[in-house]
Coordinates of C-alpha atoms (C1' of nucleotides) in Angstrom, one line a residue:
Chain A
M1 CA 208.6 136.7 82.3
F2 CA 205.4 136.1 84.1
T3 CA 205.4 135.3 87.8
E4 CA 202.2 133.5 88.1
E5 CA 200.3 134.3 91.3
K6 CA 199.2 130.9 92.3
K7 CA 197.6 131.6 95.6
E8 CA 196.1 128.3 96.7
E9 CA 192.5 128.9 97.4
K10 CA 192.0 127.8 101.0
S11 CA 188.6 126.5 101.7
L12 CA 186.4 128.5 104.0
N13 CA 185.7 127.3 107.6
F14 CA 182.1 126.8 108.5
L15 CA 181.7 130.3 110.0
E16 CA 183.1 132.0 106.9
E17 CA 180.7 129.9 104.8
I18 CA 177.8 131.2 106.9
V19 CA 179.0 134.8 106.5
E20 CA 179.6 134.4 102.8
A21 CA 176.1 133.0 102.3
D22 CA 174.6 135.8 104.3
L23 CA 176.5 138.4 102.3
Q24 CA 175.6 136.8 99.0
S25 CA 172.0 136.4 99.7
G26 CA 171.9 140.1 100.6
K27 CA 170.8 139.5 104.2
Y28 CA 173.7 141.8 105.2
T29 CA 175.9 144.2 103.3
Q30 CA 178.4 144.2 106.1
I31 CA 178.9 142.1 109.2
I32 CA 179.5 143.0 112.8
T33 CA 181.2 140.7 115.3
R34 CA 182.3 141.2 118.8
F35 CA 184.9 139.8 121.2
P36 CA 183.1 139.6 124.6
P37 CA 185.6 138.9 127.4
E38 CA 184.5 139.1 131.1
P39 CA 187.1 141.2 132.8
N40 CA 187.8 138.7 135.6
G41 CA 191.1 137.2 134.4
Y42 CA 193.8 137.4 131.8
L43 CA 193.4 136.4 128.2
H44 CA 194.9 133.0 127.3
I45 CA 195.7 131.0 124.2
G46 CA 192.1 129.9 124.0
H47 CA 190.9 133.5 123.8
A48 CA 193.5 134.0 121.0
S49 CA 191.5 131.6 118.9
S50 CA 188.3 133.5 119.5
I51 CA 190.0 136.8 118.9
C52 CA 191.4 135.6 115.6
L53 CA 188.1 134.2 114.6
N54 CA 186.0 137.3 115.3
F55 CA 188.5 139.9 114.1
G56 CA 189.5 137.6 111.2
L57 CA 186.0 137.4 109.9
T58 CA 185.7 141.2 109.6
K59 CA 189.2 141.3 108.1
K60 CA 188.1 138.9 105.4
F61 CA 184.6 140.3 104.9
P62 CA 183.2 143.8 105.0
G63 CA 182.3 145.0 108.5
Y64 CA 183.9 145.5 111.9
T65 CA 184.5 144.0 115.3
N66 CA 183.8 145.5 118.7
L67 CA 185.4 144.8 122.0
R68 CA 182.7 144.4 124.5
F69 CA 183.4 143.6 128.2
D70 CA 180.7 141.3 129.6
D71 CA 180.8 142.9 133.0
T72 CA 177.6 141.9 134.6
N73 CA 179.1 140.3 137.7
P74 CA 180.7 143.0 139.8
V75 CA 182.1 140.7 142.5
T76 CA 184.7 139.0 140.2
E77 CA 185.5 141.8 137.8
D78 CA 188.2 144.5 137.9
T79 CA 189.7 147.3 135.8
E80 CA 193.1 145.6 136.1
Y81 CA 191.7 142.9 133.9
V82 CA 190.2 145.4 131.5
E83 CA 193.6 147.0 130.9
S84 CA 195.4 143.7 130.4
I85 CA 192.8 142.5 128.0
K86 CA 193.0 145.6 125.8
N87 CA 196.8 145.4 125.9
D88 CA 196.8 141.8 124.9
I89 CA 194.4 142.2 122.0
R90 CA 196.5 145.0 120.6
W91 CA 199.7 143.0 121.1
L92 CA 198.1 140.2 119.1
G93 CA 197.7 142.6 116.3
F94 CA 194.0 143.6 116.3
E95 CA 192.2 146.8 116.8
W96 CA 188.5 147.0 117.7
E97 CA 186.0 149.5 116.2
H98 CA 184.3 150.4 119.5
E99 CA 185.2 149.7 123.1
L100 CA 182.0 148.8 124.8
Y101 CA 180.7 147.5 128.1
A102 CA 177.6 145.5 128.9
S103 CA 177.4 147.8 132.0
D104 CA 176.8 150.7 129.7
Y105 CA 173.4 149.1 128.9
F106 CA 172.2 148.6 132.5
D107 CA 169.5 151.3 132.0
I108 CA 168.3 149.8 128.7
L109 CA 168.4 146.3 130.1
Y110 CA 166.4 147.4 133.1
N111 CA 163.8 148.8 130.7
F112 CA 163.8 145.5 128.8
A113 CA 163.0 143.8 132.0
L114 CA 160.1 146.2 132.6
T115 CA 158.8 145.3 129.1
L116 CA 158.9 141.6 129.8
I117 CA 157.1 142.1 133.1
T118 CA 154.5 144.2 131.5
K119 CA 153.9 141.6 128.9
G120 CA 153.4 139.0 131.6
L121 CA 156.7 137.3 130.6
A122 CA 158.7 137.8 133.8
Y123 CA 158.0 137.7 137.5
V124 CA 159.7 138.4 140.8
D125 CA 160.4 135.3 142.8
D126 CA 160.9 135.2 146.6
S127 CA 162.3 131.6 146.4
T128 CA 165.7 131.0 147.8
S129 CA 168.4 129.6 145.6
D130 CA 167.8 126.1 147.0
E131 CA 164.1 126.3 146.5
I132 CA 164.6 127.4 142.9
A133 CA 167.0 124.5 142.4
A134 CA 164.5 122.0 144.0
L135 CA 161.7 123.1 141.6
K136 CA 163.9 123.1 138.6
G137 CA 163.5 119.4 137.9
T138 CA 166.2 117.3 136.2
P139 CA 167.0 116.6 132.5
T140 CA 164.6 113.7 132.7
E141 CA 161.9 115.2 135.0
P142 CA 160.0 118.4 134.5
G143 CA 160.2 121.2 137.0
K144 CA 157.4 122.7 139.0
N145 CA 156.1 126.2 139.0
S146 CA 157.2 128.6 141.7
P147 CA 154.5 129.7 144.1
F148 CA 155.3 133.3 143.1
R149 CA 154.9 132.7 139.4
D150 CA 151.4 134.1 139.1
R151 CA 151.9 137.5 140.7
T152 CA 150.1 140.3 138.9
V153 CA 152.0 142.6 136.5
E154 CA 151.5 145.5 138.9
E155 CA 152.9 143.6 141.9
N156 CA 155.9 142.5 139.8
L157 CA 156.5 146.0 138.7
V158 CA 156.5 147.3 142.2
L159 CA 158.7 144.6 143.6
F160 CA 161.2 144.9 140.8
E161 CA 161.4 148.6 141.4
R162 CA 162.0 148.0 145.0
M163 CA 164.7 145.5 144.2
K164 CA 166.4 148.1 142.2
N165 CA 166.0 150.6 145.0
G166 CA 167.9 148.4 147.3
E167 CA 165.1 147.5 149.7
F168 CA 166.0 143.8 149.8
P169 CA 169.2 141.9 150.8
D170 CA 171.3 139.9 148.4
G171 CA 169.7 136.7 147.3
S172 CA 166.3 137.4 148.7
L173 CA 164.5 138.0 145.4
T174 CA 165.1 137.4 141.7
L175 CA 163.5 138.4 138.5
R176 CA 162.7 135.3 136.4
A177 CA 161.4 134.8 132.9
K178 CA 158.0 133.1 132.7
I179 CA 158.6 130.4 130.1
D180 CA 157.9 126.8 130.8
M181 CA 159.0 124.8 133.8
A182 CA 158.6 121.6 131.9
H183 CA 160.7 122.6 128.9
M184 CA 163.1 120.0 127.6
N185 CA 165.8 122.7 127.7
M186 CA 166.7 123.3 131.3
L187 CA 167.7 126.8 130.5
M188 CA 164.1 127.6 129.4
R189 CA 162.7 126.6 132.8
D190 CA 162.0 130.2 134.0
P191 CA 165.6 131.3 133.9
I192 CA 166.8 134.0 136.4
L193 CA 167.1 137.4 134.7
Y194 CA 168.2 139.6 137.5
R195 CA 169.7 139.0 140.9
I196 CA 170.4 141.3 143.8
K197 CA 174.1 142.1 144.6
H198 CA 175.0 145.0 146.8
A199 CA 178.4 145.2 145.3
H200 CA 180.7 147.8 143.9
H201 CA 180.9 147.6 140.1
H202 CA 184.2 148.6 138.4
R203 CA 182.4 151.1 136.2
T204 CA 178.9 151.9 137.6
G205 CA 180.1 152.0 141.2
N206 CA 177.2 151.8 143.5
N207 CA 174.5 152.9 141.1
W208 CA 173.0 149.5 140.9
C209 CA 172.3 146.7 143.4
I210 CA 170.6 144.5 140.8
Y211 CA 172.6 143.0 138.0
P212 CA 171.4 141.1 134.9
M213 CA 172.5 137.5 134.3
Y214 CA 174.5 136.5 131.3
D215 CA 171.4 135.4 129.4
F216 CA 169.7 138.7 130.0
A217 CA 172.7 140.8 129.0
H218 CA 174.6 139.1 126.3
G219 CA 172.0 138.7 123.6
Q220 CA 170.6 142.2 124.1
S221 CA 174.0 143.7 124.1
D222 CA 174.6 142.0 120.7
S223 CA 171.3 143.3 119.6
I224 CA 171.9 146.9 120.7
E225 CA 175.2 146.8 118.8
T226 CA 173.5 145.2 115.8
V227 CA 176.0 142.4 115.9
T228 CA 175.1 140.2 113.0
H229 CA 177.1 137.1 113.9
S230 CA 177.5 136.4 117.6
I231 CA 180.2 133.7 117.9
C232 CA 180.7 131.7 121.1
T233 CA 181.8 128.3 122.2
L234 CA 179.8 125.1 122.1
E235 CA 178.7 125.1 125.7
F236 CA 176.5 128.1 124.9
A237 CA 174.6 126.2 122.3
P238 CA 171.7 125.4 124.7
H239 CA 171.5 129.1 125.5
R240 CA 170.7 129.9 121.9
E241 CA 167.0 129.0 122.4
L242 CA 166.8 131.5 125.2
Y243 CA 168.8 134.1 123.3
D244 CA 166.3 133.9 120.5
W245 CA 163.3 133.9 122.8
I246 CA 164.4 137.1 124.5
I247 CA 165.1 138.9 121.2
E248 CA 161.7 137.7 119.9
K249 CA 159.7 138.8 122.9
L250 CA 161.5 142.1 123.1
E251 CA 161.1 142.6 119.4
I252 CA 164.7 143.9 119.1
Y253 CA 167.4 143.5 116.4
P254 CA 167.8 139.8 115.7
S255 CA 171.5 139.1 116.2
R256 CA 172.2 135.4 115.6
Q257 CA 174.4 133.1 117.7
Y258 CA 176.8 130.6 116.2
E259 CA 178.9 128.1 118.2
F260 CA 182.3 126.6 117.6
A261 CA 184.2 124.0 119.7
R262 CA 186.7 125.6 122.1
R263 CA 190.3 124.6 121.3
N264 CA 192.0 122.4 123.9
L265 CA 195.8 122.2 124.1
N266 CA 197.5 119.2 125.7
Y267 CA 199.7 119.7 128.7
T268 CA 197.9 123.0 129.3
V269 CA 195.0 124.3 131.4
T270 CA 193.0 127.2 130.1
S271 CA 190.3 127.2 132.8
K272 CA 190.2 130.7 134.2
R273 CA 189.4 129.2 137.6
K274 CA 192.5 127.0 137.5
L275 CA 194.7 129.7 136.2
L276 CA 193.6 132.1 138.9
Q277 CA 194.3 129.4 141.5
L278 CA 197.9 128.9 140.1
V279 CA 198.4 132.6 140.5
Q280 CA 196.8 133.1 143.9
E281 CA 198.3 130.1 145.5
G282 CA 201.8 130.9 144.2
Y283 CA 202.4 127.9 142.0
V284 CA 203.6 130.4 139.4
N285 CA 204.9 134.0 139.6
G286 CA 201.8 135.9 138.5
W287 CA 199.6 136.0 135.4
D288 CA 202.6 136.7 133.2
D289 CA 204.8 133.9 134.4
P290 CA 206.3 132.5 131.2
R291 CA 204.9 129.1 132.0
M292 CA 201.4 130.4 131.9
P293 CA 199.3 129.9 128.7
T294 CA 198.2 133.5 129.1
L295 CA 199.0 135.9 126.3
S296 CA 201.0 138.0 128.8
G297 CA 202.9 134.9 129.9
M298 CA 203.6 133.8 126.4
R299 CA 204.7 137.3 125.4
R300 CA 207.2 137.2 128.3
R301 CA 208.3 133.7 127.3
G302 CA 209.1 135.0 123.8
Y303 CA 206.2 134.0 121.7
T304 CA 205.5 136.4 118.9
P305 CA 202.0 137.6 117.9
E306 CA 202.7 136.3 114.4
S307 CA 203.3 132.8 115.7
I308 CA 200.2 132.8 117.8
R309 CA 198.1 134.1 114.9
D310 CA 199.6 131.5 112.6
F311 CA 198.8 128.8 115.2
C312 CA 195.2 129.9 115.4
D313 CA 195.0 129.8 111.6
R314 CA 196.5 126.4 111.4
I315 CA 194.3 124.7 113.9
G316 CA 191.2 126.0 112.2
V317 CA 187.7 125.9 113.7
A318 CA 185.0 123.2 113.8
R319 CA 182.3 121.9 116.1
R320 CA 183.9 118.7 117.3
E321 CA 185.8 118.1 120.5
N322 CA 189.5 118.3 120.1
M323 CA 192.9 118.1 121.8
I324 CA 195.6 120.0 119.9
D325 CA 199.2 119.0 120.3
V326 CA 201.2 121.8 122.0
G327 CA 204.0 120.8 119.6
L328 CA 202.2 122.6 116.8
L329 CA 202.4 125.8 118.8
E330 CA 206.1 125.3 119.3
F331 CA 206.5 124.6 115.6
C332 CA 204.8 127.9 114.8
V333 CA 207.1 129.9 117.1
R334 CA 210.2 128.2 115.9
E335 CA 209.2 128.9 112.3
D336 CA 208.7 132.5 113.0
L337 CA 211.8 133.0 115.1
N338 CA 214.0 131.1 112.7
K339 CA 213.4 133.9 110.2
K340 CA 213.8 136.8 112.7
A341 CA 216.0 135.9 115.6
L342 CA 219.6 136.9 115.7
R343 CA 222.0 134.1 116.4
R344 CA 224.2 134.2 119.5
M345 CA 226.5 131.7 121.2
V346 CA 225.9 130.9 124.8
V347 CA 227.3 128.0 126.8
L348 CA 224.8 126.7 129.3
D349 CA 226.8 124.0 131.0
P350 CA 230.5 124.9 130.6
L351 CA 233.6 122.8 130.1
K352 CA 237.0 124.4 129.7
V353 CA 238.9 123.8 126.5
V354 CA 242.5 124.9 126.3
I355 CA 243.9 125.5 122.8
T356 CA 247.5 124.5 123.6
N357 CA 249.0 125.8 120.4
F358 CA 247.3 129.2 120.6
P359 CA 249.4 132.0 122.2
E360 CA 248.5 133.1 125.7
G361 CA 247.1 136.6 126.2
V362 CA 246.1 137.0 122.6
T363 CA 242.5 137.8 121.4
E364 CA 241.7 137.1 117.8
M365 CA 238.4 138.3 116.3
C366 CA 236.2 135.9 114.4
H367 CA 233.1 136.7 112.4
S368 CA 229.8 135.0 112.1
E369 CA 226.5 135.7 110.4
N370 CA 223.8 137.1 112.6
N371 CA 221.2 135.1 110.8
P372 CA 221.9 132.6 108.0
E373 CA 218.2 133.0 107.0
D374 CA 218.6 136.7 106.5
I375 CA 221.8 138.0 105.0
A376 CA 220.7 141.6 105.7
A377 CA 221.0 140.9 109.4
G378 CA 224.8 141.2 108.8
V379 CA 227.7 139.7 110.7
R380 CA 229.2 140.2 114.2
E381 CA 232.6 140.0 115.8
I382 CA 233.3 137.2 118.3
P383 CA 236.5 137.2 120.3
F384 CA 238.6 134.0 120.3
S385 CA 241.4 133.1 122.7
R386 CA 243.5 130.3 124.2
E387 CA 240.8 129.2 126.7
I388 CA 237.3 128.7 125.6
L389 CA 234.1 127.1 127.0
I390 CA 232.1 124.5 125.3
E391 CA 229.1 122.4 126.5
K392 CA 229.9 119.5 128.7
E393 CA 227.7 117.3 126.5
D394 CA 229.8 118.2 123.5
F395 CA 232.7 116.1 124.7
M396 CA 232.7 112.3 125.3
E397 CA 235.7 110.4 126.6
I398 CA 234.4 107.3 124.8
P399 CA 232.2 108.5 122.0
A400 CA 228.9 106.9 121.3
K401 CA 228.1 105.6 117.9
K402 CA 227.5 108.3 115.3
Y403 CA 228.6 110.9 117.9
F404 CA 230.4 113.6 115.9
R405 CA 231.3 116.1 118.5
L406 CA 234.6 116.3 120.4
A407 CA 236.4 113.1 121.6
P408 CA 240.0 112.1 122.1
G409 CA 241.7 112.4 118.7
K410 CA 238.6 113.8 117.0
M411 CA 238.2 117.1 115.2
V412 CA 235.4 119.5 115.3
R413 CA 234.7 123.0 113.9
L414 CA 234.2 125.8 116.3
K415 CA 231.4 127.8 114.7
G416 CA 232.9 130.9 113.0
A417 CA 236.4 130.0 114.1
Y418 CA 238.9 127.2 113.8
I419 CA 238.9 123.5 113.5
I420 CA 240.3 122.0 116.6
Q421 CA 241.6 118.5 117.5
C422 CA 241.3 116.9 120.9
D423 CA 244.7 115.8 122.2
D424 CA 244.1 115.2 125.8
F425 CA 241.7 115.8 128.7
V426 CA 242.0 116.2 132.5
K427 CA 239.9 114.4 135.2
N428 CA 239.5 115.3 138.8
E429 CA 239.6 112.8 141.7
S430 CA 235.9 112.0 141.3
G431 CA 236.4 111.1 137.7
E432 CA 234.8 114.2 136.3
I433 CA 236.3 115.7 133.2
T434 CA 237.4 119.2 134.1
E435 CA 239.4 120.3 131.1
V436 CA 239.9 119.3 127.5
R437 CA 243.2 120.1 125.7
C438 CA 243.1 120.7 122.0
S439 CA 245.2 122.2 119.2
F440 CA 243.8 124.3 116.5
I441 CA 244.5 123.6 112.8
E442 CA 246.4 126.3 111.0
N443 CA 244.6 127.9 108.0
S444 CA 241.3 126.4 109.0
K445 CA 239.7 129.7 110.1
S446 CA 236.1 130.1 109.1
G447 CA 235.8 131.9 105.7
Q448 CA 239.5 131.4 104.9
D449 CA 239.9 127.6 105.3
T450 CA 242.4 126.2 102.9
T451 CA 242.9 122.9 104.6
G452 CA 240.2 120.9 102.8
I453 CA 239.5 119.1 106.1
N454 CA 235.9 118.0 106.4
V455 CA 234.5 117.8 109.9
K456 CA 231.2 116.4 110.8
G457 CA 230.5 118.4 113.9
T458 CA 230.3 122.1 114.6
L459 CA 230.2 123.4 118.1
H460 CA 229.1 126.7 119.7
W461 CA 231.7 128.1 122.1
V462 CA 232.6 131.2 123.9
S463 CA 236.0 132.7 124.9
A464 CA 236.4 132.1 128.6
A465 CA 238.0 135.5 129.3
H466 CA 235.3 137.3 127.4
A467 CA 232.3 135.3 128.5
A468 CA 229.5 137.2 130.2
P469 CA 227.5 135.4 132.9
V470 CA 223.8 135.7 132.2
E471 CA 220.8 134.3 134.1
I472 CA 219.0 131.8 132.0
R473 CA 215.5 130.4 132.9
L474 CA 214.8 127.1 131.3
Y475 CA 211.1 126.5 131.0
D476 CA 209.3 123.3 130.3
R477 CA 205.6 122.4 130.2
L478 CA 203.7 123.3 133.4
F479 CA 201.9 120.0 133.5
S480 CA 203.2 116.5 133.2
V481 CA 200.0 115.0 131.8
E482 CA 198.2 115.7 128.6
D483 CA 194.8 116.5 130.0
V484 CA 194.5 117.2 133.7
S485 CA 190.7 117.2 133.6
S486 CA 190.7 113.5 132.6
E487 CA 192.9 112.6 135.6
E488 CA 191.6 111.5 139.0
L489 CA 193.4 113.9 141.3
D490 CA 193.3 117.6 141.7
F491 CA 195.0 119.3 138.7
K492 CA 197.8 120.7 140.9
E493 CA 198.9 117.2 141.6
Y494 CA 200.1 117.0 138.0
L495 CA 202.2 120.1 138.0
N496 CA 205.6 119.4 136.4
P497 CA 208.3 119.8 139.1
D498 CA 210.8 120.6 136.4
S499 CA 208.9 123.4 134.7
L500 CA 211.6 125.9 135.6
H501 CA 215.4 125.6 136.1
V502 CA 217.4 128.8 136.6
I503 CA 221.0 128.5 135.6
T504 CA 224.0 130.8 134.7
G505 CA 225.0 130.7 131.1
Y506 CA 228.2 132.2 129.5
A507 CA 227.5 134.4 126.6
E508 CA 229.5 136.0 123.9
P509 CA 229.8 139.8 124.3
A510 CA 227.4 140.6 121.5
L511 CA 224.4 139.2 123.5
L512 CA 224.7 142.0 126.0
D513 CA 223.5 144.4 123.3
S514 CA 219.8 143.5 123.9
N515 CA 216.6 145.0 125.3
P516 CA 213.8 143.3 127.2
G517 CA 211.6 141.4 124.8
D518 CA 214.3 140.8 122.2
S519 CA 214.5 137.3 120.9
F520 CA 217.7 135.4 120.0
Q521 CA 218.6 132.0 118.8
F522 CA 221.2 130.6 121.1
L523 CA 223.1 128.4 118.6
R524 CA 222.1 124.7 118.9
K525 CA 220.2 125.4 122.2
G526 CA 217.0 127.1 121.3
Y527 CA 215.2 130.4 121.2
F528 CA 215.5 132.8 124.1
A529 CA 213.9 136.1 124.9
A530 CA 215.4 138.8 127.1
D531 CA 213.0 138.9 130.1
A532 CA 210.9 142.0 130.8
E533 CA 213.1 142.7 133.9
S534 CA 216.4 142.0 132.2
T535 CA 219.0 144.8 132.7
A536 CA 222.5 145.5 131.5
E537 CA 223.7 144.7 135.1
K538 CA 221.7 141.6 135.4
P539 CA 220.8 140.1 132.0
V540 CA 218.0 137.5 132.2
F541 CA 216.9 135.3 129.3
N542 CA 213.8 133.1 129.1
R543 CA 213.9 130.0 127.0
T544 CA 211.0 130.2 124.6
V545 CA 211.4 126.8 123.0
T546 CA 214.3 124.4 122.3
L547 CA 215.5 123.8 118.8
R548 CA 214.4 120.6 117.1
D549 CA 217.0 118.1 118.1
N550 CA 217.3 114.9 116.1
W551 CA 220.4 113.8 117.9
A552 CA 218.7 113.9 121.3
K553 CA 215.7 112.1 119.8
A554 CA 217.9 109.4 118.3
S555 CA 219.8 108.9 121.6
E556 CA 216.6 108.7 123.6
S557 CA 215.1 106.0 121.4
K558 CA 218.2 103.8 122.0
Chain B
rU1 C1' 164.6 106.4 131.1
rG2 C1' 165.5 113.4 128.5
rG3 C1' 167.3 117.2 125.2
rC4 C1' 171.1 119.3 122.2
rC5 C1' 175.8 118.7 119.5
rG6 C1' 179.6 115.7 117.4
rA7 C1' 182.5 111.3 115.1
rU8 C1' 187.8 111.5 108.5
rG9 C1' 195.6 109.1 109.6
rG10 C1' 198.9 109.6 116.2
rU11 C1' 197.0 115.2 116.2
rG12 C1' 194.3 119.3 113.8
rU13 C1' 191.7 120.8 109.6
rA14 C1' 189.9 119.9 104.1
rA15 C1' 187.2 117.3 100.3
rU16 C1' 179.9 121.0 99.6
rG17 C1' 177.0 113.2 95.6
rG18 C1' 182.3 111.9 91.3
rU19 C1' 190.5 110.2 92.3
rA20 C1' 190.2 111.0 100.6
rA21 C1' 193.9 116.6 100.4
rC22 C1' 197.0 119.9 103.5
rA23 C1' 199.8 120.8 108.0
rC24 C1' 202.0 119.1 112.6
rA25 C1' 204.0 114.8 114.9
rG26 C1' 206.6 110.0 113.6
rG27 C1' 210.0 107.2 110.0
rA28 C1' 213.8 107.2 105.8
rC29 C1' 217.3 109.7 102.7
rA30 C1' 219.8 114.2 100.8
rU31 C1' 221.8 119.1 102.0
rU32 C1' 224.1 121.9 105.8
rU33 C1' 230.3 125.7 109.3
rU34 C1' 223.7 125.1 114.1
rG35 C1' 222.5 117.0 114.7
rG36 C1' 219.0 124.0 113.3
rU37 C1' 217.2 125.4 108.3
rU38 C1' 215.9 123.4 103.5
rG39 C1' 214.5 119.4 100.0
rU40 C1' 212.5 114.4 98.6
rC41 C1' 209.9 110.1 100.0
rU42 C1' 206.7 107.7 103.7
rU43 C1' 202.2 106.7 107.4
rA44 C1' 193.7 106.2 106.3
rU45 C1' 189.3 100.0 103.8
rU46 C1' 186.4 108.2 106.6
rC47 C1' 182.9 104.8 114.3
rA48 C1' 179.6 100.2 113.0
rG49 C1' 175.3 98.0 110.4
rG50 C1' 171.5 98.8 106.9
rG51 C1' 169.3 101.9 102.9
rU52 C1' 168.9 105.6 98.6
rU53 C1' 172.2 106.1 94.1
rC54 C1' 175.5 104.5 88.0
rG55 C1' 178.4 106.4 92.1
rA56 C1' 178.2 107.9 99.5
rG57 C1' 183.3 110.5 104.0
rU58 C1' 179.1 113.5 102.2
rC59 C1' 172.0 112.0 101.8
rC60 C1' 168.4 108.6 104.9
rU61 C1' 168.0 105.1 109.1
rU62 C1' 169.5 102.2 113.3
rG63 C1' 173.2 101.5 116.8
rU64 C1' 177.8 102.6 119.4
rC65 C1' 181.0 106.0 121.5
rG66 C1' 182.2 111.1 123.1
rG67 C1' 180.9 116.2 124.7
rC68 C1' 177.4 119.7 126.8
rC69 C1' 172.8 120.9 129.8
rA70 C1' 169.8 120.7 136.7
rA71 C1' 175.5 128.3 139.2
rC72 C1' 171.3 134.2 142.0
rC73 C1' 179.1 132.4 136.9
rA74 C1' 180.2 133.8 132.0

RNA sequence: UGGCCGAUGGUGUAAUGGUAACACAGGACAUUUUGGUUGUCUUAUUCAGGGUUCGAGUCCUUGUCGGCCAACCA
């Protein structure tokens, strides 16, 4: 018997095509990519895409990927971020070849600047920031030369050295490339290469008071590392001309830049500035708040690395603007957790049910599979007794059409236990149903049912006497509009007021056997992960995502 | 009135001059001791006009629409 391996050949994305062509033409025998975060914030779902792209390329083709921190702006950067970034990349499932820092190249970069000055391709400018802006021109008007543009090489060398030595205050002088103030590409109008910042750097301390700009650090860092394919987002496309110019004038290793469109998720913000604001102004409880689209937040929420990688894989990569439905991300995590998560019964909004024909004070053990998708996960014991708890929404005094849960006279299966029939119910003075009275059907116990009765509905339940109260945090999307950037008001105006509800749930005893980070499927309710701070004394579960719910969908549309 | 980059179902990605495919979302049915899962079916004159060609989503051209570019941020 032959089991034919019919692996559907997935077509290459445009970056893979470029790499494959470069490999086939013999331009390279191996490729080198890099993931270049600035350590000024936590990694988010958008970064995951870039990580999967860069590391994915060298997984598919010969070569390796470096982690390089783009730490050229000391005032916003911090080692806290360095650590979280490394942790998140590893959690996602990737390992870099070398851990590198642009700041390691400050000496080399300084010498590159000297080379440019010596070649008459860079000059020290005394202009203020406003003056530089004023002479820059606009996209439709050419700029004008700075009055300091024609200093001699010697003068520039001396001034640049004095800049480095700390003889000038912040913002007083800059080093600029001498290119063309009338260039169509604004970035080529004598871009600033170095600026003065008397600031403490997280790695170089107070060794430097001049720091290179992105354009004078990124391309050269790529070149120093002989990165073959430097992949970045579309907004850097105009920088490519400058990237190439610097490499050409410095006559260094010609790394090449390729751009892809950043991935946008609806109902989500991934701007570092906005995320920082949410954290600093207390709209969320830190970078790892489970509502945050940060990798640390998603981890705490219960997202698995596999599901995030699968998501990145499914959305692909291209060069056009996009808005991806967050529902796809939810689909990915459901699909992964469906295979892995152990099932447990937890009642979130309890209603007491008394089984009137079941003896008082007796506990009977029932059994249920831990995961119907995975027989190897085994079965567990669940105590059953005279008083149980079910969800309020699982009983209706006057059942709606096609409602096949509990209602007067109706029968339902209690998952893993007996079929019960509703005989009566009790209301309080305000008309609220406080108790449902049922009788269980003899010989209908799960696994040994000889009654032949076919019921439409199966409910999750928990024995009242054995129920363990657990804190449950119900999360919903953080924003109530698809795209805050296309709305008129400040993005915080669109925060979803219902993004978090904390309730007490009543769990079957088996749930208590869990550790922080463990994921479970609460039957019929969704996937939940034990919070990082969950303890045996105070168990806390975060809802990762609800289950698909066709009944809720159908009732909504009515 | 500038330059650069884009445009394929509701969404995302394919089709590399030769039958518009896959996934998600939506809809229908079946299965089910989770209204979960699973299975089947279903949803597009490829932004518009013109051109090249036996043949165009793909090449050329014009237009329209969208994004990006004037931080001592990355």
